[in-house]
XYZ file of C-alpha atoms in Angstrom:
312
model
C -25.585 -19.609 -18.083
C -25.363 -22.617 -19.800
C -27.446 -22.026 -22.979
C -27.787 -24.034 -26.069
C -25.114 -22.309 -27.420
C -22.994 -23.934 -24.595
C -19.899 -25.765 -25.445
C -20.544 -29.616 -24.307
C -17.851 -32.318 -23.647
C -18.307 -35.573 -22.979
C -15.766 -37.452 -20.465
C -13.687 -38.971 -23.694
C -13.534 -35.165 -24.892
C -12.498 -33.705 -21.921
C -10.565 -36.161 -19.714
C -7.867 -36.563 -21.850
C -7.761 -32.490 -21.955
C -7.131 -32.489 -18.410
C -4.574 -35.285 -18.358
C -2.830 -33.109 -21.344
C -2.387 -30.145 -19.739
C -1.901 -31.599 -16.445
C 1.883 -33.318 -17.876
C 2.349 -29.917 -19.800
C 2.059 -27.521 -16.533
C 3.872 -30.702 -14.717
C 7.147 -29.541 -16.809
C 7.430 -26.378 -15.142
C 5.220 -26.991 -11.952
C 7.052 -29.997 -10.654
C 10.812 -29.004 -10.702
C 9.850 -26.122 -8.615
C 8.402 -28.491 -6.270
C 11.802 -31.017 -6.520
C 13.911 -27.382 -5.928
C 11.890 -26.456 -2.446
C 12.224 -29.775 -1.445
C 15.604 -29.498 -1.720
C 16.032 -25.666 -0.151
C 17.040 -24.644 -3.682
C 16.483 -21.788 -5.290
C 16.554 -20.841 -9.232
C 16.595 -17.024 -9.695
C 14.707 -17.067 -13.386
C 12.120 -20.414 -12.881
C 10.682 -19.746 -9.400
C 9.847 -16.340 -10.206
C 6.483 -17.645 -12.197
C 5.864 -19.483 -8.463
C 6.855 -16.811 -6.046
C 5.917 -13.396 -7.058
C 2.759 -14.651 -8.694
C 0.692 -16.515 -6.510
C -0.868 -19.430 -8.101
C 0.920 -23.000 -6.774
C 2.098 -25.841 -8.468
C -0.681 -27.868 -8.101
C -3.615 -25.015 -8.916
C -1.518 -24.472 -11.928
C -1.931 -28.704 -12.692
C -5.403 -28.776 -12.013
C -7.220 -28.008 -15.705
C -10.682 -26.417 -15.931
C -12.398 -25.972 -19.395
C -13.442 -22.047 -18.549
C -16.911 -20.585 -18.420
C -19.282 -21.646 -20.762
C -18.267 -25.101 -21.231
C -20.252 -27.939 -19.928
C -18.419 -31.482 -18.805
C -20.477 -34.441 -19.231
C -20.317 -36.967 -16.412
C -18.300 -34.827 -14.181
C -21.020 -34.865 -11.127
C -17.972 -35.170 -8.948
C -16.759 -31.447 -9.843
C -19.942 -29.997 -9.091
C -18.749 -29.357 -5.427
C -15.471 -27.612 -6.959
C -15.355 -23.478 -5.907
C -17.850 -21.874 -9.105
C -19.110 -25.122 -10.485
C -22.490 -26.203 -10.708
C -24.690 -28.913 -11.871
C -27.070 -27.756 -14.580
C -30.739 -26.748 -13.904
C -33.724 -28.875 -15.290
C -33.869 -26.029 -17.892
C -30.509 -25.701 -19.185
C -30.472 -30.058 -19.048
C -33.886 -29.426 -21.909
C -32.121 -27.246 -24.420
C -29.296 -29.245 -24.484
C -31.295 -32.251 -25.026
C -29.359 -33.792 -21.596
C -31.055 -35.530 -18.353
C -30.404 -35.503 -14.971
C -28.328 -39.105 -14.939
C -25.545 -37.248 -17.620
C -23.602 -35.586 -14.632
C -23.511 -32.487 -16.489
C -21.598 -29.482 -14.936
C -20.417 -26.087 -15.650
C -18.965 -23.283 -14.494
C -20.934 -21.084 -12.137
C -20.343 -17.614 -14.049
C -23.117 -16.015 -12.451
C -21.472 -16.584 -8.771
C -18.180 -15.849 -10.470
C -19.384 -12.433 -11.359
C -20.887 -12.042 -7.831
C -17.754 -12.843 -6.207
C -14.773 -12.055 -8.533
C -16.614 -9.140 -10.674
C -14.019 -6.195 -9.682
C -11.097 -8.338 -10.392
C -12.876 -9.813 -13.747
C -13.584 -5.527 -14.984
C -10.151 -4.675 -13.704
C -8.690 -7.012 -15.724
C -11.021 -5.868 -18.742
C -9.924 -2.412 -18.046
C -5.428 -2.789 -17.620
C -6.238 -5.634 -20.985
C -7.742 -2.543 -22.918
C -4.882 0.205 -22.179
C -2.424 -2.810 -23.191
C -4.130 -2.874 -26.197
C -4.442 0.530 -26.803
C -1.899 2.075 -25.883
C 1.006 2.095 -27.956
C 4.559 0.299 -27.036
C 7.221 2.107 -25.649
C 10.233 0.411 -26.623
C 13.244 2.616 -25.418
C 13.007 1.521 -21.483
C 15.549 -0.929 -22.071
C 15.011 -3.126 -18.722
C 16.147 -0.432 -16.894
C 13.789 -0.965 -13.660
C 15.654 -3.665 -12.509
C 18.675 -1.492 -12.913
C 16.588 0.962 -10.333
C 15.543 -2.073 -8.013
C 19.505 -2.541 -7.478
C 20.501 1.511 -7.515
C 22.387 2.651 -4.282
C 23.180 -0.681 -2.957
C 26.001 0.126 -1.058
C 23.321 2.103 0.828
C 19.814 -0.509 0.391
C 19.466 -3.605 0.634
C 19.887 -5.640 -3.093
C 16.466 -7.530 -3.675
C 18.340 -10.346 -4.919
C 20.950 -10.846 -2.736
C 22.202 -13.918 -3.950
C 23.674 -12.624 -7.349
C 26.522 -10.336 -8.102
C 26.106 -6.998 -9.884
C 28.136 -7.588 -13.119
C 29.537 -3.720 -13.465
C 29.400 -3.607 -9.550
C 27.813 -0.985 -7.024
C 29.431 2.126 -8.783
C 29.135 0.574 -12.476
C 25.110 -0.353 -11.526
C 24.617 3.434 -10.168
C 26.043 4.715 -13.399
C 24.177 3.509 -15.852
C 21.014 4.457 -13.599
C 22.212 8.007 -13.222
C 23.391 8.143 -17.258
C 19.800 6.654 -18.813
C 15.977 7.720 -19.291
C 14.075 5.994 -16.863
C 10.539 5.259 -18.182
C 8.778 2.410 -16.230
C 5.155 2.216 -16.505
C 3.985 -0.339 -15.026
C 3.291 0.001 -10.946
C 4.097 -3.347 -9.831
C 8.241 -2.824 -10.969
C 7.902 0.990 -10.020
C 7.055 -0.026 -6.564
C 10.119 -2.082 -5.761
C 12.336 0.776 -6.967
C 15.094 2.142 -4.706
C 14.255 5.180 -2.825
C 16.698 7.175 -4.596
C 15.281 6.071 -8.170
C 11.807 6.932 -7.737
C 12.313 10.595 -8.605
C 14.147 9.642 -11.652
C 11.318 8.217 -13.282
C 9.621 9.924 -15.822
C 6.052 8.617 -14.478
C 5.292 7.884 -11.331
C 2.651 4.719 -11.655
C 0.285 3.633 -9.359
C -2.177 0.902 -9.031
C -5.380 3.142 -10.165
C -3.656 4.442 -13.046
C -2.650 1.065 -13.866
C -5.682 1.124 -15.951
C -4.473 3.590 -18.459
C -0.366 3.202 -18.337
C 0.027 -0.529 -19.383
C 0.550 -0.562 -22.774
C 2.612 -3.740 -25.263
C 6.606 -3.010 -25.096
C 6.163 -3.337 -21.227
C 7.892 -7.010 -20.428
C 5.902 -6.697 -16.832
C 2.781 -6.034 -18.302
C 3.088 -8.786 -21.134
C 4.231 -11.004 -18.071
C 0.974 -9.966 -16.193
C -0.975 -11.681 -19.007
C -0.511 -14.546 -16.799
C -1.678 -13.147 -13.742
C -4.780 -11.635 -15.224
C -5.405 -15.596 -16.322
C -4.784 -17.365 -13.221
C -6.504 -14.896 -11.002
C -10.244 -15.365 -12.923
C -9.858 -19.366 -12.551
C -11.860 -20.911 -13.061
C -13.679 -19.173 -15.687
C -10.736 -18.946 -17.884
C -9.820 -22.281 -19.709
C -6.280 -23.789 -18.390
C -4.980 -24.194 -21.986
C -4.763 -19.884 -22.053
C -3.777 -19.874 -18.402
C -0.544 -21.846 -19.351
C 0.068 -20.376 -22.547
C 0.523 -17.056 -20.879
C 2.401 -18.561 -18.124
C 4.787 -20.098 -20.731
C 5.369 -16.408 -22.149
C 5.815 -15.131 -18.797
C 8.603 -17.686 -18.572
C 10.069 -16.415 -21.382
C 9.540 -13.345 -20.681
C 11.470 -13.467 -17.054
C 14.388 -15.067 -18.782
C 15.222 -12.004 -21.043
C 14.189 -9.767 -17.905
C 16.883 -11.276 -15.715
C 19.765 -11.386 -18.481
C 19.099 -7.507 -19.166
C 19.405 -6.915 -15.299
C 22.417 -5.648 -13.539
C 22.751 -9.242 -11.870
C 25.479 -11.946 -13.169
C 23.561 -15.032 -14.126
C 26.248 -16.662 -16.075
C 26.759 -19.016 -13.217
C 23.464 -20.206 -14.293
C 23.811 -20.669 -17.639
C 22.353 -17.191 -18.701
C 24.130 -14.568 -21.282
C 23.900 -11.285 -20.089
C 21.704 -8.773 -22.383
C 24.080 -5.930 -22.340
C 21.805 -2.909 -22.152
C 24.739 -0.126 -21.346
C 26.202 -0.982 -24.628
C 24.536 0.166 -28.167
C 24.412 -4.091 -29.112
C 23.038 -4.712 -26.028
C 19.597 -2.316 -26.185
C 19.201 -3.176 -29.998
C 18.482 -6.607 -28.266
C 16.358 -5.667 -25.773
C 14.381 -4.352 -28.326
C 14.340 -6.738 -30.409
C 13.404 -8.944 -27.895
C 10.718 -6.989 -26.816
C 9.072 -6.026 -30.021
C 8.736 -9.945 -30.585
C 7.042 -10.527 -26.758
C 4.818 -7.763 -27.607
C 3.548 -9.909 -31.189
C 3.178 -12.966 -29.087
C 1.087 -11.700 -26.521
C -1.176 -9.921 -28.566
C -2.868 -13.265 -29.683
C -3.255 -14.474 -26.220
C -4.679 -11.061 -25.060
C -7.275 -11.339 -27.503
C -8.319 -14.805 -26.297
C -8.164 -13.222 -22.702
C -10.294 -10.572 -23.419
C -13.276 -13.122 -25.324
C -12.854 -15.277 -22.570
C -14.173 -11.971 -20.335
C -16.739 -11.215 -22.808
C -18.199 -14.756 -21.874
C -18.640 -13.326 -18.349
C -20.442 -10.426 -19.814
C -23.308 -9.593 -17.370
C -25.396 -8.129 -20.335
C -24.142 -10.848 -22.564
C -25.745 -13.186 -20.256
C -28.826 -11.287 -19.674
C -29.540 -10.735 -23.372
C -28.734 -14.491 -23.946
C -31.830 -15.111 -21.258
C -34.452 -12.907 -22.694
C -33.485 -14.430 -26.106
């Protein structure tokens, strides 16, 4: 609901916003597009593209998030969960009918997207809570490559750097610990009972917790997948820590990258896991800051927030 309290932009406020982030996601969005055009493929940047789901252009396309009203912006009141604002909401604002105010439609947002919006609240809170494990070492995508001789590598394209035997060793010498469902899944047959836990997607709730790069990468994904109600600017912060993220991911894999200009993060060598945790340990400070704004971006789709704002 768009209550005095609202957020209002005119067009000079908010158009330059949009053209802003729109050459910021271009960075990232449009060599992806140049690399398909091409039949290329990059084995660290079109991760953020292909495994999560939101395309170039949805990524381009900026939206100020719930709560926010955009002055003469009648033309985006056709978008999916915008609206023009009601006679009332126009009086406390002190607006009219001929300002083209819009805003986002939170109340059909909840209607349609509520079980994604509280199962985001819920994995965001047990990421929070939970404290960060910091002694898996990467090792999942060590378990996602386990056996090859016998399975099929996922990425087939890029050489194991200790090779079949040398990848199976360091599987069969470590603790596995993987938490997070969406790596356990695309584990090797034979690795799944080495795991300490055995995730799923219902427990997901309670297992995510900070050290986990997947989870901190899932920041993202929690973003994009409550457009619009979620302003762009957060959207492509997380994606830009994702990035980040899937860069250190892929040099601590059993894959050789140096073809591509990527250092391998040793993590069957004592030097090499001191990285890894190093490296993790600092993902974990920088996505507490943008889980925070995630989570008061939810709190904006509050049913109870909304009500109480009514009745007030």
């Amino acid at each position: 609901m768009a209550g005095p309290a609202a957020v209002v932009l005119d067009r000079a406020q908010w158009q330059p916003r949009a053209r802003a982030h729109e050459a910021r996601a271009a960075r990232w969005a449009d060599p992806f597009v140049a690399r398909r055009h091409r039949g290329e493929e990059h084995p660290v940047e079109d991760f953020l593209f292909t495994y999560y789901t939101l395309k170039p252009a949805q990524l381009k396309r900026w939206h100020p998030g719930a709560g926010t009203v955009l002055l003469d912006a009648a033309g985006r009141a056709g978008e999916r969960f915008y609206r023009p604002l009601r006679p009332g909401e126009l009086d406390a604002l002190g607006l009219g009918p001929g300002d083209g105010a819009v805003t986002v439609d939170d109340d059909a947002f909840r209607d349609r997207r509520g079980a994604a919006v509280d199962f985001a609240r819920a994995v965001l809170g047990a990421h929070e809570r939970n404290p960060g494990f910091f002694g898996c070492f990467g090792l999942h995508e060590w378990a996602m490559a386990y056996r090859s001789e016998e399975n099929a590598l996922r990425h087939e394209r890029l050489p194991l750097r200790l090779g079949a035997a040398g990848t199976d060793a360091v599987v069969e010498s470590a603790r596995i610990r993987c938490t997070h469902f969406d790596a356990f899944r695309f584990f090797q047959p034979q690795a799944v009972p080495l795991n300490e836990v055995q995730p799923t997607r219902e427990a997901q709730r309670r297992l995510e917790q900070p050290g986990c790069l997947h989870a901190t990468m899932d920041l993202y994904k929690w973003a994009y997948k409550l457009v619009p109600a979620i302003p762009s600017e957060l959207v492509l912060d997380c994606f830009e820590l994702a990035r980040d993220v899937r860069e250190t991911d892929m040099q601590a894999a059993p894959y050789d990258l140096t073809g591509w200009g990527y250092e391998p993060v040793r993590i069957e060598t004592p030097e090499g896991k001191a990285e890894y945790v190093r490296r993790q340990r600092d993902f974990a400070r920088r996505a507490a800051p943008l889980r925070r704004r995630l989570g008061a971006a939810l709190e904006v789709l509050d049913p109870h927030r909304a009500t109480a704002g009514a009745a007030a």
